[in-house]
Amino acid sequence: MTVVEPFGLSVRDQALEADVKAGLAAVEEGLVEATKSGVPFITEAAQHLVRAGGKRFRPLLVMLASQFGDPHAPGVVPSAVVVELTHLATLYHDDVMDEAAVRRGVPSANVRWGNSVAVLTGDFLFAQASHILAGLGPEAVRVQAEAFERLVTGQILETAGPQEGDDPITHYLDVIAGKTGSLIAVAGRLGAMMSGADERVVDILTQYGERIGTAFQLADDVLDIASDAHESGKTPGTDLREGVATLPVLHLRARAARSGAPDDLALCALLDGDLTDDVRHAEALAGLRAHPALDEARRDTVRYADEARGILAPLPDCAAKEALSSLCDSVVHRAG
């Protein structure tokens, strides 16, 4: 068994390992090439997060999905570059909205160059992704456009918050499906589609991507609370500080509403206060780390990962299917 970096997926088959590593290396070259500009400053800003590394989860899924057709088909690597560029672009925009200071262990673009440059750099990456996408054909353009609509809708729903009568947890899971699940579903879809896989296989890998994408984001929610900066690549409790209620917080509030337990209500009150104060922020973070709500969020992560694994059942048994199943375990492991 060997480990494919940077995500750390265990792969047992040498031929699959070689294909995936070669594909990811080609994607890395494609990302560097796509983030070049005739203006050196734009190149520097656009390559800021590319050079910082990352899990490359989406390109990895493209590579694995392509194994159900011809993994060396000419559209496979460019489609992985498109998906990762789109993801990187959203990170520049997210960090502006969240006023984040750190991303992938380095100062965020908005801290380094200001909000305007960060937003425009994200736009530049979207433009570069669209340029590559145009060469992949109208169906690929349609798939990406639909996913982008869902992604933006998810962001708007998060910003607007649940409406009166909405269940906050259901609303949040809908947000995650749009913001994260949609693009990871595209990774599975384009990987299979560009490789010439059967349409039934394409549909299965799209559904798989949606579920594992949700699990992936829920694992990040847990990491934001439970990990240190070295593990997560960003400042722990960033969402807390910005008042973003992720799944552990929503579970806490639901428990407090059901039980009326004084400790739960006190922690909710703390979370509803000003967490820009470092002492209050640290107290809130410690309280959530010790609370059963964090374990509830972990169980939800496992549930979505198990659903993703179950979706793979109709696929033929092969090394790629085994790797996709192992990917579910890797996502859950991140959440502890």
XYZ file of N, CA, C and O in Angstrom, residues 24 53 66 137 204 228 230 332:
32
model
N -1.912 13.913 -11.422
C -1.839 15.041 -10.494
C -0.640 15.932 -10.790
O -0.714 17.160 -10.632
N 0.138 25.128 -1.995
C -0.220 23.710 -1.938
C -1.703 23.526 -1.739
O -2.508 24.311 -2.215
N -11.782 9.029 -13.846
C -11.375 8.775 -15.225
C -10.946 7.332 -15.445
O -10.868 6.870 -16.592
N -15.703 21.480 -24.791
C -16.979 21.216 -25.441
C -18.162 21.794 -24.698
O -18.084 22.097 -23.503
N -23.372 7.803 -11.519
C -22.986 7.263 -10.212
C -21.874 8.098 -9.587
O -21.924 8.457 -8.400
N -5.557 22.216 15.420
C -4.742 23.419 15.551
C -4.441 23.950 14.151
O -4.804 23.349 13.140
N -1.752 24.087 12.444
C -0.868 23.244 11.635
C -1.659 22.189 10.872
O -1.372 21.890 9.718
N -13.377 10.780 6.552
C -13.845 10.594 7.935
C -12.678 10.709 8.905
O -12.818 11.313 10.001
